Short mmCIF file of C-alpha atoms in Angstrom, two decimals:
data_model
loop_
_atom_site.label_atom_id
_atom_site.label_comp_id
_atom_site.label_asym_id
_atom_site.label_seq_id
_atom_site.Cartn_x
_atom_site.Cartn_y
_atom_site.Cartn_z
CA UNK A 252 -16.80 14.95 -42.49
CA UNK A 253 -13.47 12.81 -42.58
CA UNK A 254 -14.23 10.84 -39.12
CA UNK A 255 -16.95 9.30 -41.28
CA UNK A 256 -14.05 7.67 -42.93
CA UNK A 257 -11.99 7.24 -40.19
CA UNK A 258 -14.94 5.75 -38.02
CA UNK A 259 -15.48 2.73 -41.31
CA UNK A 260 -11.32 2.42 -41.34
CA UNK A 261 -11.93 1.40 -37.40
CA UNK A 262 -14.67 -1.38 -38.34
CA UNK A 263 -12.56 -2.46 -41.33
CA UNK A 264 -9.88 -3.11 -38.77
CA UNK A 265 -11.87 -4.63 -36.11
CA UNK A 266 -13.62 -7.03 -38.55
CA UNK A 267 -10.54 -8.22 -39.87
CA UNK A 268 -9.29 -9.01 -35.76
CA UNK A 269 -12.24 -10.77 -35.48
CA UNK A 270 -11.11 -12.63 -38.77
CA UNK A 271 -7.53 -13.56 -37.70
CA UNK A 272 -7.67 -13.47 -34.06
CA UNK A 273 -9.90 -16.35 -32.23
CA UNK A 274 -12.55 -14.83 -30.62
CA UNK A 275 -12.67 -17.62 -28.06
CA UNK A 276 -10.32 -20.16 -26.03
CA UNK A 277 -9.79 -23.78 -26.54
CA UNK A 278 -11.02 -25.02 -23.65
CA UNK A 279 -14.21 -26.85 -22.79
CA UNK A 280 -15.81 -23.73 -21.55
CA UNK A 281 -14.93 -21.75 -24.53
CA UNK A 282 -13.77 -18.55 -22.86
CA UNK A 283 -14.18 -15.20 -24.63
CA UNK A 284 -10.62 -13.89 -25.63
CA UNK A 285 -10.55 -9.92 -25.62
CA UNK A 286 -10.89 -10.14 -28.87
CA UNK A 287 -14.28 -11.64 -28.97
CA UNK A 288 -15.13 -9.51 -26.51
CA UNK A 289 -14.85 -5.88 -27.71
CA UNK A 290 -15.26 -6.45 -31.71
CA UNK A 291 -17.52 -9.37 -32.03
CA UNK A 292 -20.81 -7.99 -33.41
CA UNK A 293 -19.88 -4.40 -33.39
CA UNK A 294 -17.14 -3.99 -35.90
CA UNK A 295 -19.60 -5.53 -38.46
CA UNK A 296 -22.47 -3.15 -37.18
CA UNK A 297 -20.47 -0.31 -37.07
CA UNK A 298 -19.77 -1.25 -40.68
CA UNK A 299 -23.68 -1.30 -41.46
CA UNK A 300 -24.77 1.75 -39.81
CA UNK A 301 -21.77 3.29 -41.59
CA UNK A 302 -23.34 2.54 -44.60
CA UNK A 303 -26.46 3.92 -44.03
CA UNK A 304 -24.13 7.13 -42.95
CA UNK A 305 -22.79 6.90 -46.69
CA UNK A 306 -26.34 6.99 -48.41
CA UNK A 307 -27.39 9.70 -46.43
CA UNK A 308 -24.70 12.20 -47.42
CA UNK A 309 -24.85 10.93 -50.95
CA UNK A 310 -28.88 11.73 -51.32
CA UNK A 311 -28.96 14.84 -49.86
CA UNK A 312 -27.91 15.12 -46.25
CA UNK A 313 -29.60 17.08 -43.61
CA UNK A 314 -32.17 17.53 -46.84
CA UNK A 315 -33.18 14.27 -48.67
CA UNK A 316 -33.24 14.21 -52.83
CA UNK A 317 -36.83 13.97 -53.65
CA UNK A 318 -38.46 13.95 -57.42
CA UNK A 319 -36.00 12.84 -60.29
CA UNK A 320 -32.86 13.64 -58.32
CA UNK A 321 -33.73 10.92 -55.83
CA UNK A 322 -35.22 8.24 -58.11
CA UNK A 323 -31.45 9.11 -60.16
CA UNK A 324 -29.57 8.26 -56.50
CA UNK A 325 -31.89 5.21 -56.22
CA UNK A 326 -30.56 3.69 -59.75
CA UNK A 327 -26.99 4.62 -58.83
CA UNK A 328 -27.12 3.24 -55.71
CA UNK A 329 -28.92 -0.02 -57.25
CA UNK A 330 -25.96 -0.52 -59.65
CA UNK A 331 -23.52 -0.04 -57.01
CA UNK A 332 -24.84 -2.58 -54.92
CA UNK A 333 -24.55 -5.15 -58.31
CA UNK A 334 -21.05 -4.18 -58.08
CA UNK A 335 -20.33 -5.20 -54.27
CA UNK A 336 -22.56 -8.01 -54.57
CA UNK A 337 -20.52 -9.33 -57.91
CA UNK A 338 -17.81 -9.20 -56.36
CA UNK A 339 -19.33 -11.08 -52.90
CA UNK A 340 -20.56 -13.73 -54.76
CA UNK A 341 -17.28 -14.18 -56.50
CA UNK A 342 -15.18 -14.37 -52.88
CA UNK A 343 -17.69 -16.81 -51.38
CA UNK A 344 -16.24 -19.40 -53.58
CA UNK A 345 -12.68 -19.11 -51.58
CA UNK A 346 -11.92 -22.11 -48.49
CA UNK A 347 -11.78 -19.68 -46.22
CA UNK A 348 -13.30 -19.63 -42.30
CA UNK A 349 -14.78 -15.89 -42.50
CA UNK A 350 -18.66 -14.63 -43.04
CA UNK A 351 -18.03 -12.66 -46.26
CA UNK A 352 -20.81 -9.61 -45.56
CA UNK A 353 -20.82 -8.07 -48.45
CA UNK A 354 -23.93 -9.80 -50.42
CA UNK A 355 -26.12 -9.04 -47.44
CA UNK A 356 -24.46 -5.25 -48.16
CA UNK A 357 -25.28 -5.15 -51.04
CA UNK A 358 -28.72 -6.71 -50.38
CA UNK A 359 -29.23 -4.15 -47.63
CA UNK A 360 -28.31 -0.73 -50.13
CA UNK A 361 -31.34 -2.42 -52.36
CA UNK A 362 -33.98 -2.90 -49.31
CA UNK A 363 -32.97 0.63 -48.03
CA UNK A 364 -34.19 2.36 -51.59
CA UNK A 365 -37.35 3.47 -50.54
CA UNK A 366 -36.45 4.98 -47.47
CA UNK A 367 -34.13 7.42 -49.21
CA UNK A 368 -36.07 10.34 -49.37
CA UNK A 369 -37.74 9.94 -45.74
CA UNK A 370 -36.26 12.84 -42.94
CA UNK A 371 -34.56 12.53 -39.99
CA UNK A 372 -37.58 12.23 -38.06
CA UNK A 373 -39.33 9.20 -40.15
CA UNK A 374 -36.40 7.40 -39.84
CA UNK A 375 -35.75 7.39 -36.67
CA UNK A 376 -39.49 6.50 -35.61
CA UNK A 377 -39.22 3.79 -38.53
CA UNK A 378 -36.20 2.77 -37.01
CA UNK A 379 -37.52 2.56 -33.98
CA UNK A 380 -40.36 -0.11 -34.76
CA UNK A 381 -38.17 -2.02 -37.06
CA UNK A 382 -35.66 -2.63 -34.17
CA UNK A 383 -38.73 -3.45 -32.03
CA UNK A 384 -40.80 -6.00 -34.51
CA UNK A 385 -38.31 -7.34 -36.93
CA UNK A 386 -36.86 -9.62 -34.40
CA UNK A 387 -39.89 -11.45 -32.87
CA UNK A 388 -41.32 -11.63 -36.55
CA UNK A 389 -37.54 -13.35 -37.45
CA UNK A 390 -37.91 -15.61 -34.05
CA UNK A 391 -41.38 -16.64 -35.77
CA UNK A 392 -40.51 -17.30 -39.03
CA UNK A 393 -36.73 -18.82 -38.46
CA UNK A 394 -37.98 -22.35 -37.76
CA UNK A 395 -40.63 -22.15 -40.37
CA UNK A 396 -37.72 -21.96 -42.70
CA UNK A 397 -35.57 -24.42 -41.21
CA UNK A 398 -37.49 -26.63 -41.19
CA UNK A 399 -38.32 -26.85 -44.92
CA UNK A 400 -37.25 -29.29 -47.12
CA UNK A 401 -34.65 -28.22 -48.00
CA UNK A 402 -34.06 -25.76 -45.18
CA UNK A 403 -33.60 -22.53 -46.24
CA UNK A 404 -30.26 -21.82 -44.86
CA UNK A 405 -26.97 -22.21 -46.99
CA UNK A 406 -24.33 -22.90 -44.42
CA UNK A 407 -21.63 -21.62 -46.37
CA UNK A 408 -20.96 -17.80 -47.47
CA UNK A 409 -23.61 -16.82 -50.91
CA UNK A 410 -21.54 -17.48 -54.58
CA UNK A 411 -22.94 -17.86 -58.00
CA UNK A 412 -23.94 -21.13 -57.59
CA UNK A 413 -26.41 -20.63 -55.00
CA UNK A 414 -28.05 -17.76 -57.60
CA UNK A 415 -29.65 -21.45 -58.77
CA UNK A 416 -31.81 -22.12 -55.56
CA UNK A 417 -32.77 -18.72 -55.33
CA UNK A 418 -35.64 -19.49 -52.24
CA UNK A 419 -32.66 -20.82 -49.57
CA UNK A 420 -30.47 -17.78 -51.18
CA UNK A 421 -32.97 -15.39 -50.12
CA UNK A 422 -34.08 -17.62 -46.84
CA UNK A 423 -30.58 -17.91 -45.69
CA UNK A 424 -30.04 -13.94 -46.51
CA UNK A 425 -32.92 -11.89 -44.90
CA UNK A 426 -33.16 -14.63 -42.14
CA UNK A 427 -30.98 -17.82 -41.48
CA UNK A 428 -28.16 -16.87 -42.46
CA UNK A 429 -24.42 -14.70 -40.40
CA UNK A 430 -26.22 -11.30 -41.34
CA UNK A 431 -29.55 -11.77 -41.50
CA UNK A 432 -31.03 -8.40 -43.67
CA UNK A 433 -34.34 -8.71 -42.16
CA UNK A 434 -33.21 -7.30 -39.15
CA UNK A 435 -29.63 -5.86 -39.77
CA UNK A 436 -31.86 -3.42 -41.70
CA UNK A 437 -31.88 -1.74 -38.34
CA UNK A 438 -28.36 -0.34 -38.76
CA UNK A 439 -28.93 1.28 -42.45
CA UNK A 440 -31.95 3.11 -40.96
CA UNK A 441 -29.77 4.24 -38.00
CA UNK A 442 -27.66 5.19 -40.16
CA UNK A 443 -29.72 6.98 -42.39
CA UNK A 444 -30.92 9.06 -39.43
CA UNK A 445 -27.38 10.07 -38.09
CA UNK A 446 -26.65 11.05 -41.56
CA UNK A 447 -29.58 13.72 -41.71
CA UNK A 448 -28.34 15.38 -38.67
CA UNK A 449 -25.96 18.17 -38.73
CA UNK A 450 -22.68 16.29 -38.34
CA UNK A 451 -20.41 19.13 -39.18
CA UNK A 452 -21.85 20.86 -36.15
CA UNK A 453 -20.10 20.56 -32.79
CA UNK A 454 -23.21 19.84 -31.35
CA UNK A 455 -23.54 16.44 -33.06
CA UNK A 456 -21.02 14.47 -32.22
CA UNK A 457 -21.06 15.45 -28.80
CA UNK A 458 -24.67 13.74 -28.72
CA UNK A 459 -24.26 10.86 -30.79
CA UNK A 460 -21.38 9.78 -28.08
CA UNK A 461 -24.02 10.48 -24.87
CA UNK A 462 -26.87 8.65 -26.63
CA UNK A 463 -24.78 6.15 -28.19
CA UNK A 464 -23.19 4.96 -24.64
CA UNK A 465 -26.20 5.71 -22.71
CA UNK A 466 -28.10 2.77 -25.51
CA UNK A 467 -25.55 0.59 -25.60
CA UNK A 468 -24.97 0.20 -21.87
CA UNK A 469 -29.00 0.61 -21.22
CA UNK A 470 -28.83 -2.51 -23.56
CA UNK A 471 -26.67 -4.62 -21.88
CA UNK A 472 -27.70 -4.24 -18.59
CA UNK A 473 -31.66 -5.16 -19.24
CA UNK A 474 -30.13 -8.30 -20.95
CA UNK A 475 -28.25 -9.05 -18.03
CA UNK A 476 -30.88 -8.54 -15.87
CA UNK A 477 -33.80 -10.42 -16.95
CA UNK A 478 -30.87 -13.05 -17.99
CA UNK A 479 -29.78 -13.58 -14.46
CA UNK A 480 -32.14 -11.93 -12.52
CA UNK A 481 -35.38 -12.86 -13.89
CA UNK A 482 -33.98 -16.28 -14.81
CA UNK A 483 -33.35 -16.09 -18.30
CA UNK A 484 -30.41 -17.99 -18.94
CA UNK A 485 -31.07 -20.76 -16.25
CA UNK A 486 -34.80 -21.32 -18.64
CA UNK A 487 -32.62 -21.25 -22.02
CA UNK A 488 -29.79 -23.82 -20.41
CA UNK A 489 -32.60 -25.99 -19.42
CA UNK A 490 -33.99 -25.86 -22.52
CA UNK A 491 -30.76 -26.84 -24.02
CA UNK A 492 -30.16 -30.08 -22.05
CA UNK A 493 -26.67 -30.04 -21.47
CA UNK A 494 -25.47 -28.11 -18.24
CA UNK A 495 -22.08 -28.22 -19.34
CA UNK A 496 -23.17 -26.52 -22.58
CA UNK A 497 -21.00 -23.09 -22.59
CA UNK A 498 -24.24 -20.87 -23.06
CA UNK A 499 -22.49 -18.04 -20.69
CA UNK A 500 -19.81 -17.83 -23.26
CA UNK A 501 -21.61 -17.66 -26.20
CA UNK A 502 -24.49 -15.10 -24.97
CA UNK A 503 -20.72 -12.83 -24.71
CA UNK A 504 -19.56 -13.17 -28.00
CA UNK A 505 -21.73 -14.78 -30.54
CA UNK A 506 -24.62 -16.69 -30.56
CA UNK A 507 -24.72 -18.19 -34.26
CA UNK A 508 -24.93 -21.21 -35.08
CA UNK A 509 -27.16 -21.71 -31.69
CA UNK A 510 -30.68 -22.50 -32.41
CA UNK A 511 -32.38 -19.71 -30.92
CA UNK A 512 -35.83 -20.81 -31.26
CA UNK A 513 -38.17 -22.98 -28.53
CA UNK A 514 -38.13 -20.30 -25.57
CA UNK A 515 -38.82 -16.30 -26.50
CA UNK A 516 -36.16 -15.53 -23.63
CA UNK A 517 -34.10 -15.73 -26.57
CA UNK A 518 -35.12 -12.51 -27.57
CA UNK A 519 -33.99 -11.15 -23.79
CA UNK A 520 -30.24 -11.16 -25.29
CA UNK A 521 -28.25 -9.23 -26.44
CA UNK A 522 -25.65 -11.29 -27.11
CA UNK A 523 -23.57 -10.43 -30.78
CA UNK A 524 -24.93 -11.66 -33.72
CA UNK A 525 -28.59 -12.68 -31.87
CA UNK A 526 -30.87 -10.49 -33.72
CA UNK A 527 -32.54 -9.63 -31.01
CA UNK A 528 -33.80 -5.87 -29.95
CA UNK A 529 -31.39 -5.27 -27.54
CA UNK A 530 -28.40 -6.75 -29.24
CA UNK A 531 -29.78 -4.37 -32.51
CA UNK A 532 -29.76 -1.60 -29.76
CA UNK A 533 -26.41 -1.99 -27.84
CA UNK A 534 -24.45 -2.31 -31.53
CA UNK A 535 -26.39 0.43 -32.70
CA UNK A 536 -26.04 2.26 -30.19
CA UNK A 537 -21.92 1.58 -29.73
CA UNK A 538 -21.67 2.61 -33.36
CA UNK A 539 -22.95 5.83 -32.88
CA UNK A 540 -20.96 6.85 -29.74
CA UNK A 541 -17.53 5.78 -32.29
CA UNK A 542 -18.82 7.82 -35.53
CA UNK A 543 -19.38 10.63 -32.56
CA UNK A 544 -16.37 10.12 -30.99
CA UNK A 545 -14.19 9.89 -34.50
CA UNK A 546 -16.10 13.48 -35.59
CA UNK A 547 -14.69 14.41 -32.46
CA UNK A 548 -10.97 13.72 -33.53
CA UNK A 549 -11.93 15.32 -37.16
CA UNK A 550 -12.56 18.43 -35.83
CA UNK A 551 -9.89 18.02 -33.28
CA UNK A 552 -7.00 17.72 -36.61
CA UNK A 553 -8.97 20.41 -38.42
CA UNK A 554 -8.13 22.71 -35.47
CA UNK A 555 -4.92 21.74 -35.02
CA UNK A 556 -4.33 21.77 -38.86
CA UNK A 557 -2.74 18.44 -38.73
CA UNK A 558 -4.42 15.32 -40.59
CA UNK A 559 -3.77 12.75 -37.98
CA UNK A 560 -6.62 10.95 -39.06
CA UNK A 561 -5.10 10.07 -42.79
CA UNK A 562 -4.12 6.85 -42.55
CA UNK A 563 -7.71 5.31 -40.83
CA UNK A 564 -9.97 7.55 -43.31
CA UNK A 565 -7.76 6.41 -46.21
CA UNK A 566 -7.95 2.76 -45.16
CA UNK A 567 -11.66 3.87 -44.55
CA UNK A 568 -12.23 5.09 -48.19
CA UNK A 569 -10.82 1.82 -49.38
CA UNK A 570 -13.23 -0.45 -47.23
CA UNK A 571 -14.11 -2.50 -50.37
CA UNK A 572 -10.84 -3.13 -52.15
CA UNK A 573 -8.79 -3.91 -48.77
CA UNK A 574 -11.44 -6.26 -47.34
CA UNK A 575 -11.08 -8.22 -50.78
CA UNK A 576 -7.85 -8.23 -50.19
CA UNK A 577 -7.91 -9.48 -46.64
CA UNK A 578 -10.12 -12.02 -47.64
CA UNK A 579 -8.08 -13.35 -50.51
CA UNK A 580 -5.19 -13.58 -47.76
CA UNK A 581 -6.84 -15.13 -45.30
CA UNK A 582 -7.97 -17.66 -48.47
CA UNK A 583 -4.33 -18.36 -48.98
CA UNK A 584 -3.43 -18.88 -45.38
CA UNK A 585 -6.75 -21.18 -44.60
CA UNK A 586 -6.12 -24.56 -43.13
CA UNK A 587 -2.14 -24.15 -44.02
CA UNK A 588 0.61 -23.26 -41.70
CA UNK A 589 1.70 -20.25 -41.04
CA UNK A 590 5.03 -19.56 -43.20
CA UNK A 591 7.99 -19.65 -41.07
CA UNK A 592 8.48 -17.58 -38.61
CA UNK A 593 5.26 -15.84 -38.74
CA UNK A 594 2.25 -15.86 -35.83
CA UNK A 595 -0.80 -14.98 -35.64
CA UNK A 596 -0.12 -11.98 -34.60
CA UNK A 597 2.33 -11.12 -37.16
CA UNK A 598 -0.53 -12.04 -39.82
CA UNK A 599 -2.59 -9.28 -38.23
CA UNK A 600 -0.67 -6.61 -37.79
CA UNK A 601 1.67 -6.99 -41.16
CA UNK A 602 -2.73 -6.20 -42.45
CA UNK A 603 -3.39 -3.40 -40.56
CA UNK A 604 -0.17 -1.74 -41.22
CA UNK A 605 -0.85 -2.17 -44.50
CA UNK A 606 -3.96 -1.12 -45.28
CA UNK A 607 -3.49 2.18 -42.81
CA UNK A 608 -0.38 2.41 -45.08
CA UNK A 609 -1.99 2.23 -48.18
CA UNK A 610 -5.21 4.29 -47.49
CA UNK A 611 -2.65 6.92 -46.57
CA UNK A 612 -0.93 7.21 -49.56
CA UNK A 613 -4.16 6.76 -51.73
CA UNK A 614 -5.87 9.48 -49.28
CA UNK A 615 -3.09 11.95 -49.79
CA UNK A 616 -3.55 11.75 -53.50
CA UNK A 617 -6.81 11.49 -53.78
CA UNK A 618 -7.18 8.31 -55.23
CA UNK A 619 -9.89 5.57 -55.46
CA UNK A 620 -9.11 2.03 -54.75
CA UNK A 621 -9.54 -0.17 -57.91
CA UNK A 622 -12.94 -2.27 -56.62
CA UNK A 623 -14.01 2.14 -55.46
CA UNK A 624 -13.90 3.21 -58.79
CA UNK A 625 -15.93 0.08 -60.49
CA UNK A 626 -18.70 1.20 -57.76
CA UNK A 627 -18.44 4.94 -58.24
CA UNK A 628 -18.50 3.85 -62.13
CA UNK A 629 -21.91 1.94 -61.79
CA UNK A 630 -23.26 5.09 -59.50
CA UNK A 631 -22.75 7.63 -62.05
CA UNK A 632 -24.01 5.04 -64.67
CA UNK A 633 -27.45 4.78 -62.82
CA UNK A 634 -27.38 8.01 -62.06
CA UNK A 635 -27.18 9.46 -65.48
CA UNK A 636 -23.90 11.52 -64.85
CA UNK A 637 -21.64 8.82 -67.15
CA UNK A 638 -23.72 9.54 -70.30
CA UNK A 639 -23.65 13.87 -70.14
CA UNK A 640 -20.28 13.48 -69.00
CA UNK A 641 -19.36 11.24 -72.25
#
């Protein structure tokens, strides 16, 4: 299953691209860039779906654990989530123009614990219900949270100081922030369902590609029909009250920061980071298709007996360490001129190449990254294995 780590490496590079390159041109209409059109919303969703797949693979694969083994796995995952959350809260204090996902990622791990014992059929039913219901519930609850006093929204990355205002922190994490956990649970449930499939078979990767691509295309098509043919975009433009507001561009790239309230037409959008049913379906479909493609490439590499995916899967196995290093580097460049001779392209490619080279070396030597060691140790401690080894 080397393709799973390779897909995680692709997600890391995609997220890095959205952090380094602009997603909009600096014109009045905020014309989307190719990075915004390709990676915005999709890279982070792939990262979250892969989290669910990883949890499924570590809790029994096709046959979910049960009884004491399942409870031990839950304890291990919970302690690992605490490590990830601590890293995220520490990074949250940096001045950087990046929406750091790690605290939300950790909370998602904790929220999905009750569902680790479900088989693929029940997970698919639960994921379908969640993707249909959670966006509507969030649409109803979000205005109430934002009109509270104080508003239950941080406006910045979660950091240690925010633990002193738990209601604001939880409101932001679950509903009003950049990665709303309430809707994003869909990705973990979809990932768990995928991870419960027979991923080593030849048919499943093809099925993931076909079904994922079909769902992604249909979700985007249906949103276009509702927005353009049924009058959704015109209604939203009228509600905004400014005919020059670049709504069309935002619907293509990112709806974060837009007040998605006052009209149910917002739920017809498939815009990245809108958290709607069609957004979740589109990005989940893209993620499933990418996972299927990477699994097929992994099988091809095994067949030709040449590990073509080594650098990419190595980077994918080091995502916590590499993501942390990337955020720290971008923080060091925040609001500062680039070093002489450097360009935005150079900043991205230097990090991408470094990630692939370091990942390839670590994978070839079967090493874990430093933060991966911490997460693994916490997981082993929670499962009781560390004590037995001692």
